[in-house]
Tab-separated table of C-alpha atoms in Angstrom:
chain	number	residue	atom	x	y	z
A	1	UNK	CA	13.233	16.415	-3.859
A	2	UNK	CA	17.081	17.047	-2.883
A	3	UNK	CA	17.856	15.575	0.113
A	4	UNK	CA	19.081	18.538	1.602
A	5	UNK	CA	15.810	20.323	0.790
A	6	UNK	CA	13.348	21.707	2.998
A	7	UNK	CA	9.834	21.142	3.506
A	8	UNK	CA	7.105	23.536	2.035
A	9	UNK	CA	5.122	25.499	4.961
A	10	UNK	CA	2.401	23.549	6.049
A	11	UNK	CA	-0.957	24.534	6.188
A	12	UNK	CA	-3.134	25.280	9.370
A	13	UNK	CA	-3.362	22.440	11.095
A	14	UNK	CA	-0.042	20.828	10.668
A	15	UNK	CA	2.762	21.469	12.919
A	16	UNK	CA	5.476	23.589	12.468
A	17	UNK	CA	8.435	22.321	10.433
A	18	UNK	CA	10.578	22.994	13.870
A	19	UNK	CA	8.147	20.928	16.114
A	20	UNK	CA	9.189	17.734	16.692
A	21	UNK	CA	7.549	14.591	19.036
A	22	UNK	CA	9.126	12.081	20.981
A	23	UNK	CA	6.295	9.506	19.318
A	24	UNK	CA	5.388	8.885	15.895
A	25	UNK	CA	5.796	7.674	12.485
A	26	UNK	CA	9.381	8.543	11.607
A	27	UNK	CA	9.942	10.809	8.735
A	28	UNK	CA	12.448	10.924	5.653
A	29	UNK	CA	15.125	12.532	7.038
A	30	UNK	CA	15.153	10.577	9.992
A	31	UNK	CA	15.026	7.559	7.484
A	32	UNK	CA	18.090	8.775	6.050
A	33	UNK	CA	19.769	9.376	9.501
A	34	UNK	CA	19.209	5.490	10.581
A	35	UNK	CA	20.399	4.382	6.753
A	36	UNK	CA	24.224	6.351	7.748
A	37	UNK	CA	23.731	4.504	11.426
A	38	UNK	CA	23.826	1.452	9.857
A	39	UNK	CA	19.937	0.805	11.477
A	40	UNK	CA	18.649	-0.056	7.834
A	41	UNK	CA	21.566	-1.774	6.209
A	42	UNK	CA	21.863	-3.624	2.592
A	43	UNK	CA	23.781	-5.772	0.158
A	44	UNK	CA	23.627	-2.445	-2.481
A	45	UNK	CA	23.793	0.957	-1.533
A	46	UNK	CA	20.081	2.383	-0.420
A	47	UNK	CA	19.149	5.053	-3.061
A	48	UNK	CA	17.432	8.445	-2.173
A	49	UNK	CA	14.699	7.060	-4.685
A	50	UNK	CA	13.337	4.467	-2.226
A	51	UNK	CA	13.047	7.147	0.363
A	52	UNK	CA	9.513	8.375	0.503
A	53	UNK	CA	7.993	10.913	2.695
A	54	UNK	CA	7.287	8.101	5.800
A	55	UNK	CA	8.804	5.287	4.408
A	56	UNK	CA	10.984	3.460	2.568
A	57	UNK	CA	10.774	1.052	-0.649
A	58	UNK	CA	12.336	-2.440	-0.083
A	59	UNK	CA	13.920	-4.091	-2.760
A	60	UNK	CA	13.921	-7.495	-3.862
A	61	UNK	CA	17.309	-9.647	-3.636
A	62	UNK	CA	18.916	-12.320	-6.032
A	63	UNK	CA	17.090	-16.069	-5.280
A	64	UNK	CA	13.137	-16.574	-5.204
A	65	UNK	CA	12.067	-19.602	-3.272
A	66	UNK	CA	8.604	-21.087	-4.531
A	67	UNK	CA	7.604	-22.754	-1.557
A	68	UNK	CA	4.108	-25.338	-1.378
A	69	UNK	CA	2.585	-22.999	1.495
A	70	UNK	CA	2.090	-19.648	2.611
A	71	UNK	CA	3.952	-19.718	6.739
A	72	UNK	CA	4.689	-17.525	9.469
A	73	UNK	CA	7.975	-18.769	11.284
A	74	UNK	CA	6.782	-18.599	14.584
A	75	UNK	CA	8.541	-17.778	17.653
A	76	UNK	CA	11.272	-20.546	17.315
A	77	UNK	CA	12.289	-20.486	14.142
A	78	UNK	CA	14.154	-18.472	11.429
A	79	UNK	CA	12.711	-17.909	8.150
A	80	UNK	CA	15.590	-19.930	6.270
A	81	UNK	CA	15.110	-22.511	8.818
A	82	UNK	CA	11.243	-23.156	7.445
A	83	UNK	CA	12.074	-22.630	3.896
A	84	UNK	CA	14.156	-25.447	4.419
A	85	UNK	CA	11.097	-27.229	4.988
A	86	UNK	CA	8.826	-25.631	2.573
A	87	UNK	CA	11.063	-24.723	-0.811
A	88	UNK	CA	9.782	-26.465	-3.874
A	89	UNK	CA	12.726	-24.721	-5.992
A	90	UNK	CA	14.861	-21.851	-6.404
A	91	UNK	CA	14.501	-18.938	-9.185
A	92	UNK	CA	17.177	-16.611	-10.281
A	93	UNK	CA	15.780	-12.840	-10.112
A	94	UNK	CA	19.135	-11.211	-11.405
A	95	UNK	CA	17.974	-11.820	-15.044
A	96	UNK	CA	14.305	-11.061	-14.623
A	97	UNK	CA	11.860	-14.067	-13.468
A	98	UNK	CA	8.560	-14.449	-14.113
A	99	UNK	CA	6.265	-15.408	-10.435
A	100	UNK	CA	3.153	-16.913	-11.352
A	101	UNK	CA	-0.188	-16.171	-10.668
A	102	UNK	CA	-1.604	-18.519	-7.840
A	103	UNK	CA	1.809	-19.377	-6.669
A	104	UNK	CA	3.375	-18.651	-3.387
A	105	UNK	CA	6.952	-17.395	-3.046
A	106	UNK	CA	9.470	-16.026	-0.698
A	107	UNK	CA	12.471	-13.604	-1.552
A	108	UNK	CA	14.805	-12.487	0.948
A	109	UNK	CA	15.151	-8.503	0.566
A	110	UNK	CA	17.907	-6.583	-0.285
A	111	UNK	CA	17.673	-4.416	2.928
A	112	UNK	CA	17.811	-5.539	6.652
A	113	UNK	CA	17.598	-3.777	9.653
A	114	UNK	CA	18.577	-3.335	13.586
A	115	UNK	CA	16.037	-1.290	15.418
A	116	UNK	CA	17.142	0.133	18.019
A	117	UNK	CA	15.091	0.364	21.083
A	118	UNK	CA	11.359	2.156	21.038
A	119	UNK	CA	11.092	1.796	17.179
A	120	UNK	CA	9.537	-0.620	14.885
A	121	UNK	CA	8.347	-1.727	11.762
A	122	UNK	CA	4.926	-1.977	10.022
A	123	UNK	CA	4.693	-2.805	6.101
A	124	UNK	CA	2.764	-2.733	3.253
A	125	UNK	CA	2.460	-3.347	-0.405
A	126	UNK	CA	3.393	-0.041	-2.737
A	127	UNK	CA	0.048	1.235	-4.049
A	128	UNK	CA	1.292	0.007	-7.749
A	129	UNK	CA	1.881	-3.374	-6.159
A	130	UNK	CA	-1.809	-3.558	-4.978
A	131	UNK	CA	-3.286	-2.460	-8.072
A	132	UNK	CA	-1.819	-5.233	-9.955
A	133	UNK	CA	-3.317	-7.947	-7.310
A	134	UNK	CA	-0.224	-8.820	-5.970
A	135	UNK	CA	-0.284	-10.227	-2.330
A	136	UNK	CA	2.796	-9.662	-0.889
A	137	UNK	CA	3.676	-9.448	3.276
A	138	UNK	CA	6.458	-8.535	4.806
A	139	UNK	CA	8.022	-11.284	7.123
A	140	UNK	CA	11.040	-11.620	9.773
A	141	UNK	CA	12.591	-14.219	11.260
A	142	UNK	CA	10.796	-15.680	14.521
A	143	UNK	CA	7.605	-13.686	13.446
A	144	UNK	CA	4.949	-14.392	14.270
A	145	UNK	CA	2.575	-11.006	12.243
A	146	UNK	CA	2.944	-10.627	8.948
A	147	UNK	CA	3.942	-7.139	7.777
A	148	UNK	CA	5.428	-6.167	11.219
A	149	UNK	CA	9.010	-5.802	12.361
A	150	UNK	CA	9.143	-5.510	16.288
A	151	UNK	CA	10.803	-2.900	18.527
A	152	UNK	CA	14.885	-3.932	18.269
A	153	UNK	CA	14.158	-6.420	15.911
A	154	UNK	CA	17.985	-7.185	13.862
A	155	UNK	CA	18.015	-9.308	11.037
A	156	UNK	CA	16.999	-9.862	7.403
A	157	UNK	CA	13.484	-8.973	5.738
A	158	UNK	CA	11.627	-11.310	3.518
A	159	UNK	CA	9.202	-10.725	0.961
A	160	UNK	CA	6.203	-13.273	0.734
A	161	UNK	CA	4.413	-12.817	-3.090
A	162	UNK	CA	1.337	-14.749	-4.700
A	163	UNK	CA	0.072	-12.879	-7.332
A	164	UNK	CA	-3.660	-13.187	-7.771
A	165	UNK	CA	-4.494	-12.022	-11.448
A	166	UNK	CA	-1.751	-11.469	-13.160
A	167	UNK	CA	1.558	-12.968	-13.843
A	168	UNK	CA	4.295	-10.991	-12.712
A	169	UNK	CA	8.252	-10.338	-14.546
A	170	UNK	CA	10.295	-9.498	-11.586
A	171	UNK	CA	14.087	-9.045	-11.174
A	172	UNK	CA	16.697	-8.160	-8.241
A	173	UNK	CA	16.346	-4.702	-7.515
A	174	UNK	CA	12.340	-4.520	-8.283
A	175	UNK	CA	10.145	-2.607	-5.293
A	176	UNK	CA	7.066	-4.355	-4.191
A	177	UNK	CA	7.083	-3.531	-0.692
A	178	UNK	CA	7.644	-0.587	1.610
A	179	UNK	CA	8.616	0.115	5.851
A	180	UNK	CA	7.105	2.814	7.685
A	181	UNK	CA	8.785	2.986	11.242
A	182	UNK	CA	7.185	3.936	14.147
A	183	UNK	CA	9.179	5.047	17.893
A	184	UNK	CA	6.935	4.768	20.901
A	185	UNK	CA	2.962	4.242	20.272
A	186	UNK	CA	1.698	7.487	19.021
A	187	UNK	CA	-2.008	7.656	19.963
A	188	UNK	CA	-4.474	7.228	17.215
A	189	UNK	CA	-7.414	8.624	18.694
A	190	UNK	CA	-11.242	9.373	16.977
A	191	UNK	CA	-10.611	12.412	19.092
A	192	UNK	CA	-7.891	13.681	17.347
A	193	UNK	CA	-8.846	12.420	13.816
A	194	UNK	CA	-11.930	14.594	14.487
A	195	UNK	CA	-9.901	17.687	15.146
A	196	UNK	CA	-7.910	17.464	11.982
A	197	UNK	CA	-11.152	17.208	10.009
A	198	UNK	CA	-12.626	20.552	11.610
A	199	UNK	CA	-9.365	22.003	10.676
A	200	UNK	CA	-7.643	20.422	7.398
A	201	UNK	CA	-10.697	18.729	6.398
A	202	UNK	CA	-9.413	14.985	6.101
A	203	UNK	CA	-12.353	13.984	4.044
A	204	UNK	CA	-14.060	16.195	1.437
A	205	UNK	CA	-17.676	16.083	-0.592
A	206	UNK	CA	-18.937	14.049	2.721
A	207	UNK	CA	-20.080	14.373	6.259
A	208	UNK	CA	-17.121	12.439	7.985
A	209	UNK	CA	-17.813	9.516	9.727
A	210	UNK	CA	-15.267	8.747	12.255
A	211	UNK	CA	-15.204	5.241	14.625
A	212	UNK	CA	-12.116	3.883	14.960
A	213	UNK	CA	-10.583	5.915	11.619
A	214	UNK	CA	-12.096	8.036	8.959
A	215	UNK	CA	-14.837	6.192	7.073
A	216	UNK	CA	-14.184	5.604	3.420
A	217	UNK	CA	-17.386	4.978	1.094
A	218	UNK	CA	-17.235	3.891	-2.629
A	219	UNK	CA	-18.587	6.211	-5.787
A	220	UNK	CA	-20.602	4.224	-7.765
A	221	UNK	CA	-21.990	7.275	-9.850
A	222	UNK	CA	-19.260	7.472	-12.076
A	223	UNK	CA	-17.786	9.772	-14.059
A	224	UNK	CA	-20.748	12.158	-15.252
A	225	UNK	CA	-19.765	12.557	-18.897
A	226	UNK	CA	-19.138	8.665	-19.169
A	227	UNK	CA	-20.906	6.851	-16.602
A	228	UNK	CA	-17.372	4.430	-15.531
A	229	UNK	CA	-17.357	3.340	-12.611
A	230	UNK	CA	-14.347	1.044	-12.499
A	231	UNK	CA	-12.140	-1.655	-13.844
A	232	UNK	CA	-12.744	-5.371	-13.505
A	233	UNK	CA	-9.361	-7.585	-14.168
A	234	UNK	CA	-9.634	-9.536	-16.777
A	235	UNK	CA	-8.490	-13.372	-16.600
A	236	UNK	CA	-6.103	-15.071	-18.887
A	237	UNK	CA	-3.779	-12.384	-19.603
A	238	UNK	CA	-0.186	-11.741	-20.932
A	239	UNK	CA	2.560	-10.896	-18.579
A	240	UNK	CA	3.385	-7.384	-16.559
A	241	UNK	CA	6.335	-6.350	-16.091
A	242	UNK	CA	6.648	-4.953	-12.941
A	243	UNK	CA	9.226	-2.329	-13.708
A	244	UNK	CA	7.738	-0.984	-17.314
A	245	UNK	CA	5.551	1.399	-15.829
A	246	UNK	CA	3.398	2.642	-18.895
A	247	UNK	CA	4.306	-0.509	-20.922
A	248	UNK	CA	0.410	-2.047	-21.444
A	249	UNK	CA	-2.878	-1.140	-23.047
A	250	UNK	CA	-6.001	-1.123	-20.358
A	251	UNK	CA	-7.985	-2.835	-22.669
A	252	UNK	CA	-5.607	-5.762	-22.659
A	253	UNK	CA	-5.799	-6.648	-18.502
A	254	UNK	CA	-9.276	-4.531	-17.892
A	255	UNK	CA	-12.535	-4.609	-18.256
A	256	UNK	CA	-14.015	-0.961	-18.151
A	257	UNK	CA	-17.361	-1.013	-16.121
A	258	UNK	CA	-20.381	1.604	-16.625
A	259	UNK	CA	-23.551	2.608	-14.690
A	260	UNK	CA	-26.203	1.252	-16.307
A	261	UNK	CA	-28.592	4.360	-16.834
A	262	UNK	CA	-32.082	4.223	-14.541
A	263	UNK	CA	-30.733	1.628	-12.452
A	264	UNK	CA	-30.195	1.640	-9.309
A	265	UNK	CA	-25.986	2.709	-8.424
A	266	UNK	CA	-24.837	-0.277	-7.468
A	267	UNK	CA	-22.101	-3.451	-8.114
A	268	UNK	CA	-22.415	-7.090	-8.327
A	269	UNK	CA	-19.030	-8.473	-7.033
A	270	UNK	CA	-18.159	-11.882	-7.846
A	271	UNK	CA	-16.252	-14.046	-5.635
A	272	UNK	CA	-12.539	-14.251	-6.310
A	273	UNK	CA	-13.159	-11.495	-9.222
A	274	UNK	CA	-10.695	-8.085	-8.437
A	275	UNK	CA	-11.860	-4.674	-9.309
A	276	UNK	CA	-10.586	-1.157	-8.771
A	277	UNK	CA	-13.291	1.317	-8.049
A	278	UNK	CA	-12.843	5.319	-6.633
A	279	UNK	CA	-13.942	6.547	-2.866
A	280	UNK	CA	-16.719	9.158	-3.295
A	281	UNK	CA	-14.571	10.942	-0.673
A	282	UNK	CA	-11.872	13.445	-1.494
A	283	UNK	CA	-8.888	12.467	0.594
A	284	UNK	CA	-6.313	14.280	2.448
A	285	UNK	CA	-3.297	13.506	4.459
A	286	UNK	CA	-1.716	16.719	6.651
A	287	UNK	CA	1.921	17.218	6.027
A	288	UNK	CA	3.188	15.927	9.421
A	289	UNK	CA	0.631	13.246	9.813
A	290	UNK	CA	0.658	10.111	7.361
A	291	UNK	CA	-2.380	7.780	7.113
A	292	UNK	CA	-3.170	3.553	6.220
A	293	UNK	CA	-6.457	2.027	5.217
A	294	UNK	CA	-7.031	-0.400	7.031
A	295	UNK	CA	-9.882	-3.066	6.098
A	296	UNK	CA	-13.863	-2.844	7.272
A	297	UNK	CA	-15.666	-4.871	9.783
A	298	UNK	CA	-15.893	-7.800	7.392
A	299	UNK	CA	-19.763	-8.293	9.654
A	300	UNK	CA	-20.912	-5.603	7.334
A	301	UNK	CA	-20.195	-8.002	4.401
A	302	UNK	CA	-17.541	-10.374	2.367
A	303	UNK	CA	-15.682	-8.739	0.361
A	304	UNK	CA	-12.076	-6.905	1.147
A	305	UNK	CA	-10.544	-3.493	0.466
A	306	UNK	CA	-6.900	-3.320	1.810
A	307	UNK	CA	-4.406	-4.220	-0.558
A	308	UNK	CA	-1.852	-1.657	-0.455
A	309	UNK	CA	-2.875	0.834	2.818
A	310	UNK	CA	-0.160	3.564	3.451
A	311	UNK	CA	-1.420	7.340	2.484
A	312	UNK	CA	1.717	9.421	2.715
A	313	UNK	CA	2.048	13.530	3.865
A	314	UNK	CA	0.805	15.511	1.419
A	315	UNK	CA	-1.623	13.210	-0.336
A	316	UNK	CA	-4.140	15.168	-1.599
A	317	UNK	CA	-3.039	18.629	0.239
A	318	UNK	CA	-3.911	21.481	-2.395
A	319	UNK	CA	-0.161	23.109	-1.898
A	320	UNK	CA	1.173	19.570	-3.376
A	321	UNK	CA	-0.802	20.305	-6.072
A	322	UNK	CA	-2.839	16.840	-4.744
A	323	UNK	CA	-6.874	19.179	-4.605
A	324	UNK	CA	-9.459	16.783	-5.615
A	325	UNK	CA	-7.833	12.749	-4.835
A	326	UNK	CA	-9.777	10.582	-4.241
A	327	UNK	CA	-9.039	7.151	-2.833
A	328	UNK	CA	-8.582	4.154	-5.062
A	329	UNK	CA	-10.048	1.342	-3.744
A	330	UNK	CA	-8.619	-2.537	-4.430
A	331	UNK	CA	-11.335	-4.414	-3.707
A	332	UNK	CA	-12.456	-8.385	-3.663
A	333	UNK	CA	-15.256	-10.685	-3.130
A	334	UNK	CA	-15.264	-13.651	-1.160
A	335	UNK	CA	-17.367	-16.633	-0.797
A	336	UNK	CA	-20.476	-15.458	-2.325
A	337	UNK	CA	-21.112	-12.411	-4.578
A	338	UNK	CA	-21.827	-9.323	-3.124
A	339	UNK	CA	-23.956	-6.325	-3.694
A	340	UNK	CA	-21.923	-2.851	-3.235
A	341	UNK	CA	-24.131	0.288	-3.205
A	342	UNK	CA	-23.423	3.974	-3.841
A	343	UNK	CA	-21.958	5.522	-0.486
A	344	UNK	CA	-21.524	2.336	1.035
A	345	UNK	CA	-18.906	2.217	3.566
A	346	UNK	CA	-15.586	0.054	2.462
A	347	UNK	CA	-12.668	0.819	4.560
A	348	UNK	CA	-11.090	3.756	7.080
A	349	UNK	CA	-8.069	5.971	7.408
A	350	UNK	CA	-6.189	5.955	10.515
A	351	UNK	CA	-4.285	8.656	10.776
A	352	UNK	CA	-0.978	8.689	12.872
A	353	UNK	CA	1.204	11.588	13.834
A	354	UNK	CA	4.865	11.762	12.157
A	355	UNK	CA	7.642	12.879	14.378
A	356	UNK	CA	8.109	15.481	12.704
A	357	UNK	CA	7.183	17.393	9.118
A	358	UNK	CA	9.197	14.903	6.382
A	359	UNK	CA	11.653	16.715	3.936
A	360	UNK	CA	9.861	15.004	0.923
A	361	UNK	CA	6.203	15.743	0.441
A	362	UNK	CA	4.106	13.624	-1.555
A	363	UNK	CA	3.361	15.301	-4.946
A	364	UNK	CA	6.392	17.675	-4.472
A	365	UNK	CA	9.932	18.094	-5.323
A	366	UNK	CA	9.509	15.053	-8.268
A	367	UNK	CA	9.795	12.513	-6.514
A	368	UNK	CA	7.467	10.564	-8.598
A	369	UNK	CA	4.092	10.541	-7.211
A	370	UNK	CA	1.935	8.785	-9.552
A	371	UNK	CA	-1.236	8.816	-7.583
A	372	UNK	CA	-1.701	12.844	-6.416
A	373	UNK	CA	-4.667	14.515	-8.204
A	374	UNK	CA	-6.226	11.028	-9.009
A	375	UNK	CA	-9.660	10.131	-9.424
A	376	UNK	CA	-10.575	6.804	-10.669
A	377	UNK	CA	-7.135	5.500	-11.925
A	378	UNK	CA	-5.169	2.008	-12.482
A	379	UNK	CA	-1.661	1.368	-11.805
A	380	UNK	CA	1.273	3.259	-13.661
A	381	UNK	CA	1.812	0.391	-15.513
A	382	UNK	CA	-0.997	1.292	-17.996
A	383	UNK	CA	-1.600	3.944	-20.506
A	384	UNK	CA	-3.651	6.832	-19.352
């Protein structure tokens, strides 16, 4: 969508496009307005591309360290001063690199910031990022979180990457990451989660369960007319290319997996294996509100579903043509396998209010939404 264009009239529920709150997640045009402050600053013009609805893609720089260990700098340090420590080598990205599966590296970001005061930072992997079983945080100098930026936080962002399954081409300029900004602490309250559902329906095809976020449980039926009920990754694969979106056959990374018929709807999960399954939930996110999954008591077993969280306005709202989305779901074993059942719960939404409606809408204007309408669906980098 333009920049200069407005947002389509929300539905009921949603505020009005004029309403605006002193807390919340910060929109795009508000995005925009800290990028011409000088608030979000980088070595290469910002692009309205990496503007999304409530964030904003980072992009990777020139130099990849591979270091020995995952670290957090801690409160006393800078995150050059521990690489200093840590580096194993450097890697040129300008030409295209390829990062290794099981390896841990560090790039410093094209984009930096200087928060002013009441605002800060909260990351996440893009949603193509996580279906390709990349781990990658977010870190800043004398941090001690991954994946958050503190209130007047100034400095430079750094990318931490290990991919898991599959061995990753990456080059200067390639998005793996994204910022969502938050001023004040906007209140993210069962109370309020529960309204929305009574009046935008948050959740569809389920009685919502809502305790601490918006319950998310896994379809294990499948697809009626095939019986698939996800994707397992295969091992020992060629090489992705993280910026050839449509570039690979499934059968090449995946392995397709099918309901076995009079048997109980259910998974096996091995340890260390990663799958991609569906939610049996439809999912939507109100045009001023945006939404993360966040992971599941981990008491109620060992496996994890969080790899790349944010939800943006407009997911999955029938006037961004997003009716029927369900969630994907990233998930993987640990320790010991793992039965998963039909219905079981796997993660929850926690939704937060934006400031104010965002001039892009996810799923409208063009600005490349891969993911609205989607049922059970892989990354864009392979062939539908």
């Amino acid at each position: 969508m333009p920049a200069d264009a407005t947002a389509p009239a929300p539905e009921s529920g949603a505020a009005s496009p004029r309403e605006k709150r002193s807390t919340g997640i910060l929109p795009s045009q508000t995005i925009r307005e800290m990028i011409a402050r000088g608030d979000i600053a980088s070595e290469t013009p910002v692009i309205d591309g990496q503007i999304q609805p409530s964030s904003i893609d980072l992009r990777l720089g020139r130099i990849a360290y591979r270091v020995r260990a995952s670290f957090l700098p801690g409160r006393n340090a800078t995150v050059k001063q521990r690489l200093d420590a840590l580096s194993m080598h450097e890697i040129d990205l300008t030409e295209g690199a390829v990062l290794e599966k099981g390896c841990v590296y560090i790039v410093p970001l094209q984009e930096s910031v200087s928060l002013p005061a009441r605002v800060s930072g909260t990351a996440n992997p893009k949603s193509s990022t996580g279906r390709l079983d990349i781990f990658t945080r977010l870190i800043t100098d004398y941090g001690t979180e991954f994946e958050s930026v503190p209130e007047g936080y100034e400095g430079p962002l750094y990318a931490e990457i290990s991919p898991r399954t599959f061995s990753v081409l990456a080059r200067t300029g390639s998005r793996l990451n994204q910022l969502r900004f938050r001023r004040g602490n906007p209140v993210a309250s069962d109370a309020a989660m529960r309204r929305l559902q009574d009046s935008v329906k948050l959740v569809h095809g389920q009685d919502a369960d809502i305790k601490e976020g918006v319950a998310v449980s896994v379809d294990l039926t499948g697809d009626p007319r095939t019986g698939l009920i996800g994707y397992k990754a295969k091992q020992h694969t060629g090489l992705i290319d993280i910026d050839r979106p449509g570039g690979y056959e499934v059968t090449d990374f995946w392995e397709p997996l099918y309901r076995q018929p009079n048997r109980p709807a259910e998974l096996v999960l091995d340890p260390d294996e990663f799958y991609i399954l569906a939610s049996k939930e439809y999912v939507s996110v109100p045009l001023d509100y945006a939404a993360e999954m966040r992971a599941y008591d981990t008491r109620v077993g060992e496996f994890r579903v969080h790899y790349a969280g944010f939800f943006d306005p407009g997911f999955g709202m029938p006037e961004a043509g997003g009716e029927a989305t369900r969630g994907v779901l990233e998930v993987r074993s640990h320790d010991v396998p793992f039965v998963i059942t039909d219905g079981q719960i796997v993660c929850r939404l926690v939704y937060e209010p934006l400031t104010e409606v965002p001039d892009k809408i996810y799923g409208a204007g063009g600005i490349g939404s891969n993911y609205q309408g989607q049922g059970l669906k892989l990354g864009k980098h392979f062939r539908a």
